[in-house]
Amino acid sequence: MTHDSRTVLVTGGAGYVGSRLVPKLLDAGHAVRVFDLYLYGEESLAGVRGNPQLSEIRGDLRDSAAVRRAVQGVDTVIHLACISNDPSFELNPDLGKSINYDCFPGLVREAKAAGVSRFVYASSSSVYGVKNEEHVTENLSLEPLTDYSKFKAMCEDVLLDAREPGFAALVLRPATVCGYAPRLRLDLSVNILTNHAVNERVIRVFGGDQVRPNIHIEDMTDLYVQTVSAPIECIDGKVYNAGYFNQTIGAIAQDVRSVVGPDVAITVEPTNDHRSYRINSDLIKRELGFSPRRDIQTAVADLCRAFENGLIPNSMSDPKYFNIKMMQLAGLK
């Protein structure tokens, strides 16, 4: 390990984002400890499992003793683990609250007690709710519309209130992540449309005028790696949006078809959900120098390559690609 290397705990490290982040952290010379329930299987980290710098703990964030063990000897925490997205949360709101919020203050306390020096929290751009402003910047008020986003906002407050010399806190508010990863989610907008375009040659668009921000999974994971080695003074107490390509669902569908093939039909159906979300990410570019290197079409092309290479079998039916289906099967309580 180099003098710049760290020991990084990634909660949810076997999940969608974690399955791309963990290999990148290892490649950057860091020691990585994954703490995860492995609800979606163990295959996502198979490619790095032999790395001596990787350790894995199967554990539940609500188990305070397991959390205490996980943070020992760690100097950086990247907290990804949660019940992701509104439908999964609403499946069992009590479970969602217990994992996404109730155990969070304990995790922060244990991290501080163990001597962790930086804590990076994956919040969500959904904390803003629906804004009329064209540029939704970090200084606008938070008006979360769902319990999922409300508890994300509350965790931000817990973490930032815990800041003190020696314990730096950073909050990132990512847009919807898209693109291929070893633990793939096909219940996210770009990925959903690509799956249907490739396998059914039809994209169903509900409404189409709603605006959604996205970020390529490779850009999002590059950002997390950057926050591990960034000077403490550059990240401590900061809150950053991370989302680009504020596009309508209709425009995203056109992007998907442009990559998958002109024979893909786009059908437009009515919807009662006309909520539009957009975020502005100028601040993180200005202060950290971070900007994306990949667009939505790149994410679609990456997914198409994975389909062609047989990496996404049974994509329309296997529950492992869909968070809510796996939660129902697992019976997590």
Short mmCIF file of C-alpha atoms in Angstrom, two decimals:
data_model
loop_
_atom_site.label_atom_id
_atom_site.label_comp_id
_atom_site.label_asym_id
_atom_site.label_seq_id
_atom_site.Cartn_x
_atom_site.Cartn_y
_atom_site.Cartn_z
CA MET A 1 0.00 0.00 0.00
CA THR A 2 1.19 3.50 -0.78
CA HIS A 3 1.26 6.42 1.60
CA ASP A 4 -1.98 7.64 -0.01
CA SER A 5 -3.79 4.36 0.51
CA ARG A 6 -6.62 4.04 2.99
CA THR A 7 -8.74 1.37 4.59
CA VAL A 8 -12.25 1.93 3.29
CA LEU A 9 -15.45 0.40 4.62
CA VAL A 10 -18.13 0.25 1.92
CA THR A 11 -21.55 -0.54 3.31
CA GLY A 12 -23.68 -2.10 0.60
CA GLY A 13 -20.49 -2.91 -1.25
CA ALA A 14 -22.02 -5.91 -3.03
CA GLY A 15 -24.86 -3.81 -4.47
CA TYR A 16 -25.28 -2.08 -7.82
CA VAL A 17 -22.92 0.84 -7.22
CA GLY A 18 -20.70 -1.09 -4.83
CA SER A 19 -20.00 -3.84 -7.35
CA ARG A 20 -18.25 -1.27 -9.56
CA LEU A 21 -16.82 0.85 -6.75
CA VAL A 22 -15.05 -1.89 -4.80
CA PRO A 23 -12.83 -3.02 -7.73
CA LYS A 24 -11.91 0.61 -8.44
CA LEU A 25 -10.91 1.24 -4.83
CA LEU A 26 -8.74 -1.87 -4.89
CA ASP A 27 -7.16 -0.78 -8.18
CA ALA A 28 -6.38 2.59 -6.57
CA GLY A 29 -4.36 0.79 -3.87
CA HIS A 30 -6.85 0.98 -1.01
CA ALA A 31 -7.76 -1.81 1.37
CA VAL A 32 -11.50 -2.40 1.18
CA ARG A 33 -13.90 -3.92 3.67
CA VAL A 34 -17.40 -4.71 2.40
CA PHE A 35 -20.32 -4.84 4.82
CA ASP A 36 -23.43 -6.21 3.15
CA LEU A 37 -26.43 -8.51 3.59
CA TYR A 38 -25.70 -10.07 0.15
CA LEU A 39 -29.43 -10.08 -0.49
CA TYR A 40 -28.78 -10.18 -4.24
CA GLY A 41 -26.14 -12.91 -4.13
CA GLU A 42 -22.37 -13.07 -3.80
CA GLU A 43 -21.46 -13.14 -7.50
CA SER A 44 -21.13 -9.37 -7.85
CA LEU A 45 -17.66 -9.32 -6.24
CA ALA A 46 -16.44 -12.64 -7.67
CA GLY A 47 -13.94 -10.85 -9.90
CA VAL A 48 -12.01 -9.38 -6.96
CA ARG A 49 -12.64 -11.95 -4.25
CA GLY A 50 -9.08 -13.26 -4.35
CA ASN A 51 -7.56 -9.83 -3.71
CA PRO A 52 -5.72 -9.85 -0.37
CA GLN A 53 -6.73 -6.22 0.17
CA LEU A 54 -10.42 -7.17 0.19
CA SER A 55 -12.31 -8.40 3.23
CA GLU A 56 -16.03 -9.07 3.43
CA ILE A 57 -18.50 -9.09 6.30
CA ARG A 58 -22.01 -10.42 5.92
CA GLY A 59 -23.94 -8.26 8.33
CA ASP A 60 -27.00 -6.16 9.05
CA LEU A 61 -26.67 -2.43 9.76
CA ARG A 62 -29.20 -2.89 12.55
CA ASP A 63 -26.80 -5.23 14.38
CA SER A 64 -24.79 -2.80 16.48
CA ALA A 65 -22.17 -5.39 17.45
CA ALA A 66 -21.55 -6.27 13.79
CA VAL A 67 -21.30 -2.58 12.89
CA ARG A 68 -18.82 -2.03 15.73
CA ARG A 69 -16.62 -4.84 14.40
CA ALA A 70 -16.89 -3.57 10.83
CA VAL A 71 -15.55 -0.07 11.57
CA GLN A 72 -12.50 -1.20 13.54
CA GLY A 73 -9.26 -0.19 11.82
CA VAL A 74 -11.08 1.79 9.15
CA ASP A 75 -10.25 5.40 8.29
CA THR A 76 -12.89 6.01 5.61
CA VAL A 77 -16.55 4.99 5.37
CA ILE A 78 -18.59 5.15 2.16
CA HIS A 79 -22.17 4.48 3.19
CA LEU A 80 -24.17 3.12 0.27
CA ALA A 81 -26.36 0.55 2.00
CA CYS A 82 -30.08 1.27 2.11
CA ILE A 83 -33.46 0.10 0.94
CA SER A 84 -33.20 1.78 -2.45
CA ASN A 85 -35.92 3.74 -4.20
CA ASP A 86 -39.51 4.57 -3.30
CA PRO A 87 -41.28 1.33 -4.37
CA SER A 88 -38.85 -0.86 -2.39
CA PHE A 89 -39.20 1.39 0.63
CA GLU A 90 -42.99 1.45 0.42
CA LEU A 91 -43.12 -2.35 0.30
CA ASN A 92 -42.36 -2.30 4.04
CA PRO A 93 -42.05 1.24 5.44
CA ASP A 94 -41.07 0.04 8.92
CA LEU A 95 -38.26 -2.07 7.49
CA GLY A 96 -37.16 0.83 5.28
CA LYS A 97 -37.04 3.23 8.21
CA SER A 98 -35.15 0.72 10.39
CA ILE A 99 -32.39 0.31 7.78
CA ASN A 100 -32.32 3.73 6.14
CA TYR A 101 -32.59 5.88 9.25
CA ASP A 102 -32.95 4.26 12.67
CA CYS A 103 -29.53 2.59 12.63
CA PHE A 104 -27.72 5.50 10.97
CA PRO A 105 -26.90 7.53 14.12
CA GLY A 106 -25.39 4.38 15.63
CA LEU A 107 -23.24 3.81 12.55
CA VAL A 108 -21.95 7.38 12.74
CA ARG A 109 -21.26 7.05 16.47
CA GLU A 110 -19.39 3.77 16.05
CA ALA A 111 -17.38 5.20 13.15
CA LYS A 112 -16.30 8.18 15.22
CA ALA A 113 -15.45 6.00 18.21
CA ALA A 114 -13.30 3.77 16.00
CA GLY A 115 -11.29 6.72 14.72
CA VAL A 116 -12.77 6.99 11.21
CA SER A 117 -11.55 10.30 9.77
CA ARG A 118 -13.89 10.71 6.78
CA PHE A 119 -17.45 9.60 6.21
CA VAL A 120 -19.04 9.84 2.76
CA TYR A 121 -22.82 9.50 2.67
CA ALA A 122 -24.79 8.55 -0.43
CA SER A 123 -27.93 10.64 -0.13
CA SER A 124 -30.24 11.28 -3.11
CA SER A 125 -31.19 14.12 -5.40
CA SER A 126 -34.80 13.26 -4.57
CA VAL A 127 -34.44 15.16 -1.28
CA TYR A 128 -35.33 18.39 -3.13
CA GLY A 129 -38.77 17.19 -4.13
CA VAL A 130 -40.22 18.90 -7.19
CA LYS A 131 -38.80 22.38 -7.81
CA ASN A 132 -39.90 25.01 -10.28
CA GLU A 133 -36.40 26.45 -10.52
CA GLU A 134 -34.50 25.48 -13.64
CA HIS A 135 -31.24 25.15 -11.69
CA VAL A 136 -31.78 23.08 -8.56
CA THR A 137 -28.65 23.89 -6.56
CA GLU A 138 -27.49 22.76 -3.15
CA ASN A 139 -28.69 25.94 -1.44
CA LEU A 140 -32.37 25.32 -2.20
CA SER A 141 -34.64 24.00 0.54
CA LEU A 142 -35.28 20.28 0.88
CA GLU A 143 -38.89 19.25 0.34
CA PRO A 144 -38.84 15.45 0.13
CA LEU A 145 -42.08 13.94 -1.12
CA THR A 146 -41.66 10.38 0.14
CA ASP A 147 -40.44 8.63 3.27
CA TYR A 148 -37.45 7.30 1.32
CA SER A 149 -36.23 10.81 0.48
CA LYS A 150 -37.30 12.23 3.86
CA PHE A 151 -35.07 9.79 5.73
CA LYS A 152 -32.21 10.48 3.31
CA ALA A 153 -32.48 14.17 4.25
CA MET A 154 -32.64 13.35 7.96
CA CYS A 155 -29.49 11.24 7.71
CA GLU A 156 -27.71 14.18 6.09
CA ASP A 157 -28.50 16.25 9.19
CA VAL A 158 -27.30 13.51 11.54
CA LEU A 159 -23.98 13.21 9.74
CA LEU A 160 -23.31 16.92 9.38
CA ASP A 161 -24.20 17.51 13.03
CA ALA A 162 -21.60 14.89 14.00
CA ARG A 163 -18.74 16.74 12.32
CA GLU A 164 -15.81 17.66 14.51
CA PRO A 165 -12.04 17.99 14.06
CA GLY A 166 -10.79 14.58 12.99
CA PHE A 167 -14.17 13.46 11.66
CA ALA A 168 -14.92 14.89 8.22
CA ALA A 169 -18.35 14.46 6.66
CA LEU A 170 -19.34 14.64 3.00
CA VAL A 171 -22.86 14.33 1.59
CA LEU A 172 -23.36 13.43 -2.07
CA ARG A 173 -26.77 13.71 -3.72
CA PRO A 174 -26.58 11.46 -6.79
CA ALA A 175 -29.07 11.46 -9.64
CA THR A 176 -30.42 8.14 -10.91
CA VAL A 177 -27.50 5.89 -11.76
CA CYS A 178 -27.43 4.08 -15.11
CA GLY A 179 -25.24 1.60 -16.96
CA TYR A 180 -23.87 -1.90 -16.49
CA ALA A 181 -22.47 -3.34 -13.26
CA PRO A 182 -21.84 -6.91 -12.06
CA ARG A 183 -24.81 -6.59 -9.67
CA LEU A 184 -27.15 -5.10 -12.20
CA ARG A 185 -30.36 -3.23 -11.51
CA LEU A 186 -32.95 -3.22 -14.27
CA ASP A 187 -35.47 -1.17 -12.29
CA LEU A 188 -33.89 2.22 -13.04
CA SER A 189 -35.12 4.40 -15.89
CA VAL A 190 -32.31 4.16 -18.48
CA ASN A 191 -31.69 0.49 -17.67
CA ILE A 192 -35.41 -0.36 -17.85
CA LEU A 193 -35.82 1.24 -21.26
CA THR A 194 -32.69 -0.44 -22.60
CA ASN A 195 -33.75 -3.87 -21.37
CA HIS A 196 -37.11 -3.56 -23.11
CA ALA A 197 -35.58 -2.12 -26.28
CA VAL A 198 -33.05 -4.94 -26.59
CA ASN A 199 -35.34 -7.81 -25.68
CA GLU A 200 -38.79 -6.70 -26.83
CA ARG A 201 -37.89 -4.08 -29.45
CA VAL A 202 -40.49 -1.83 -27.84
CA ILE A 203 -40.08 1.00 -25.35
CA ARG A 204 -43.17 2.00 -23.39
CA VAL A 205 -43.04 5.61 -22.27
CA PHE A 206 -45.52 6.73 -19.64
CA GLY A 207 -46.08 10.43 -20.16
CA GLY A 208 -42.68 11.40 -21.51
CA ASP A 209 -42.44 15.05 -20.56
CA GLN A 210 -41.15 14.35 -17.06
CA VAL A 211 -37.51 15.40 -16.60
CA ARG A 212 -35.07 13.03 -14.90
CA PRO A 213 -31.39 13.57 -14.08
CA ASN A 214 -29.03 10.64 -14.57
CA ILE A 215 -25.38 9.78 -14.00
CA HIS A 216 -23.36 6.93 -15.51
CA ILE A 217 -22.29 4.35 -12.93
CA GLU A 218 -18.66 4.68 -14.01
CA ASP A 219 -18.74 8.43 -13.34
CA MET A 220 -20.48 7.95 -10.00
CA THR A 221 -17.95 5.39 -8.83
CA ASP A 222 -15.05 7.52 -10.10
CA LEU A 223 -16.41 10.29 -7.89
CA TYR A 224 -16.48 8.09 -4.80
CA VAL A 225 -12.88 7.05 -5.44
CA GLN A 226 -11.92 10.72 -5.77
CA THR A 227 -13.54 11.57 -2.42
CA VAL A 228 -11.40 8.96 -0.65
CA SER A 229 -8.14 10.66 -1.57
CA ALA A 230 -9.30 14.29 -1.77
CA PRO A 231 -7.78 16.61 0.85
CA ILE A 232 -9.99 16.67 3.93
CA GLU A 233 -10.48 20.42 3.73
CA CYS A 234 -11.96 20.03 0.23
CA ILE A 235 -14.76 17.74 1.33
CA ASP A 236 -15.42 18.32 5.03
CA GLY A 237 -18.93 19.62 5.66
CA LYS A 238 -19.71 19.80 1.95
CA VAL A 239 -22.93 18.81 0.21
CA TYR A 240 -22.76 18.19 -3.52
CA ASN A 241 -25.22 17.28 -6.24
CA ALA A 242 -23.95 14.69 -8.70
CA GLY A 243 -26.25 14.42 -11.67
CA TYR A 244 -26.19 15.37 -15.29
CA PHE A 245 -28.24 15.05 -18.46
CA ASN A 246 -31.52 16.46 -17.14
CA GLN A 247 -33.61 14.94 -19.91
CA THR A 248 -37.25 14.07 -20.40
CA ILE A 249 -38.21 10.40 -20.32
CA GLY A 250 -39.18 10.83 -23.98
CA ALA A 251 -35.70 12.09 -24.89
CA ILE A 252 -34.11 9.23 -22.95
CA ALA A 253 -36.21 6.79 -24.97
CA GLN A 254 -34.96 8.40 -28.18
CA ASP A 255 -31.36 8.05 -26.93
CA VAL A 256 -31.95 4.38 -26.22
CA ARG A 257 -33.41 3.74 -29.67
CA SER A 258 -30.52 5.60 -31.33
CA VAL A 259 -28.13 3.04 -29.82
CA VAL A 260 -30.19 -0.15 -29.86
CA GLY A 261 -31.58 0.21 -33.37
CA PRO A 262 -34.07 2.12 -35.54
CA ASP A 263 -36.50 -0.84 -35.52
CA VAL A 264 -37.26 -0.25 -31.82
CA ALA A 265 -40.79 1.13 -31.47
CA ILE A 266 -41.61 3.82 -28.90
CA THR A 267 -45.16 3.84 -27.58
CA VAL A 268 -46.44 6.68 -25.42
CA GLU A 269 -49.05 5.98 -22.78
CA PRO A 270 -50.83 8.32 -20.36
CA THR A 271 -49.69 8.72 -16.78
CA ASN A 272 -50.87 10.42 -13.64
CA ASP A 273 -47.28 11.02 -12.53
CA HIS A 274 -46.04 14.23 -14.12
CA ARG A 275 -43.35 14.98 -11.52
CA SER A 276 -40.17 16.40 -12.99
CA TYR A 277 -36.82 16.38 -11.21
CA ARG A 278 -33.70 18.21 -12.28
CA ILE A 279 -30.50 19.11 -10.48
CA ASN A 280 -27.58 21.41 -11.11
CA SER A 281 -24.08 20.05 -10.47
CA ASP A 282 -21.96 23.11 -11.16
CA LEU A 283 -20.73 23.33 -7.56
CA ILE A 284 -18.94 19.98 -7.51
CA LYS A 285 -17.27 20.82 -10.83
CA ARG A 286 -16.14 24.17 -9.50
CA GLU A 287 -14.87 22.94 -6.12
CA LEU A 288 -13.73 19.36 -6.78
CA GLY A 289 -13.15 19.57 -10.52
CA PHE A 290 -15.54 16.69 -11.08
CA SER A 291 -17.58 16.41 -14.25
CA PRO A 292 -18.89 13.36 -16.09
CA ARG A 293 -17.03 11.70 -18.94
CA ARG A 294 -19.88 9.46 -20.10
CA ASP A 295 -23.44 10.13 -21.25
CA ILE A 296 -26.71 8.21 -21.39
CA GLN A 297 -25.92 6.77 -24.81
CA THR A 298 -22.67 5.38 -23.39
CA ALA A 299 -24.63 3.69 -20.61
CA VAL A 300 -27.00 2.17 -23.17
CA ALA A 301 -24.08 0.96 -25.31
CA ASP A 302 -22.44 -0.62 -22.24
CA LEU A 303 -25.65 -2.46 -21.44
CA CYS A 304 -26.01 -3.62 -25.06
CA ARG A 305 -22.48 -5.04 -24.96
CA ALA A 306 -23.29 -6.90 -21.76
CA PHE A 307 -26.42 -8.36 -23.36
CA GLU A 308 -24.42 -9.45 -26.42
CA ASN A 309 -21.81 -11.11 -24.21
CA GLY A 310 -24.40 -13.08 -22.28
CA LEU A 311 -23.79 -11.23 -19.01
CA ILE A 312 -27.48 -10.45 -18.37
CA PRO A 313 -29.37 -13.76 -18.73
CA ASN A 314 -33.14 -13.88 -18.20
CA SER A 315 -33.26 -10.12 -17.89
CA MET A 316 -37.03 -9.85 -18.21
CA SER A 317 -37.84 -12.45 -15.56
CA ASP A 318 -35.01 -13.05 -13.07
CA PRO A 319 -35.95 -11.28 -9.82
CA LYS A 320 -32.31 -10.56 -8.95
CA TYR A 321 -32.35 -7.55 -11.29
CA PHE A 322 -35.31 -5.95 -9.52
CA ASN A 323 -34.94 -4.76 -5.94
CA ILE A 324 -38.59 -4.99 -4.99
CA LYS A 325 -38.94 -8.56 -6.29
CA MET A 326 -35.87 -9.73 -4.36
CA MET A 327 -37.08 -8.07 -1.18
CA GLN A 328 -40.40 -9.88 -1.51
CA LEU A 329 -38.63 -13.20 -2.06
CA ALA A 330 -36.14 -12.68 0.76
CA GLY A 331 -38.81 -11.80 3.31
CA LEU A 332 -36.38 -9.42 5.00
CA LYS A 333 -37.71 -8.15 8.32
#
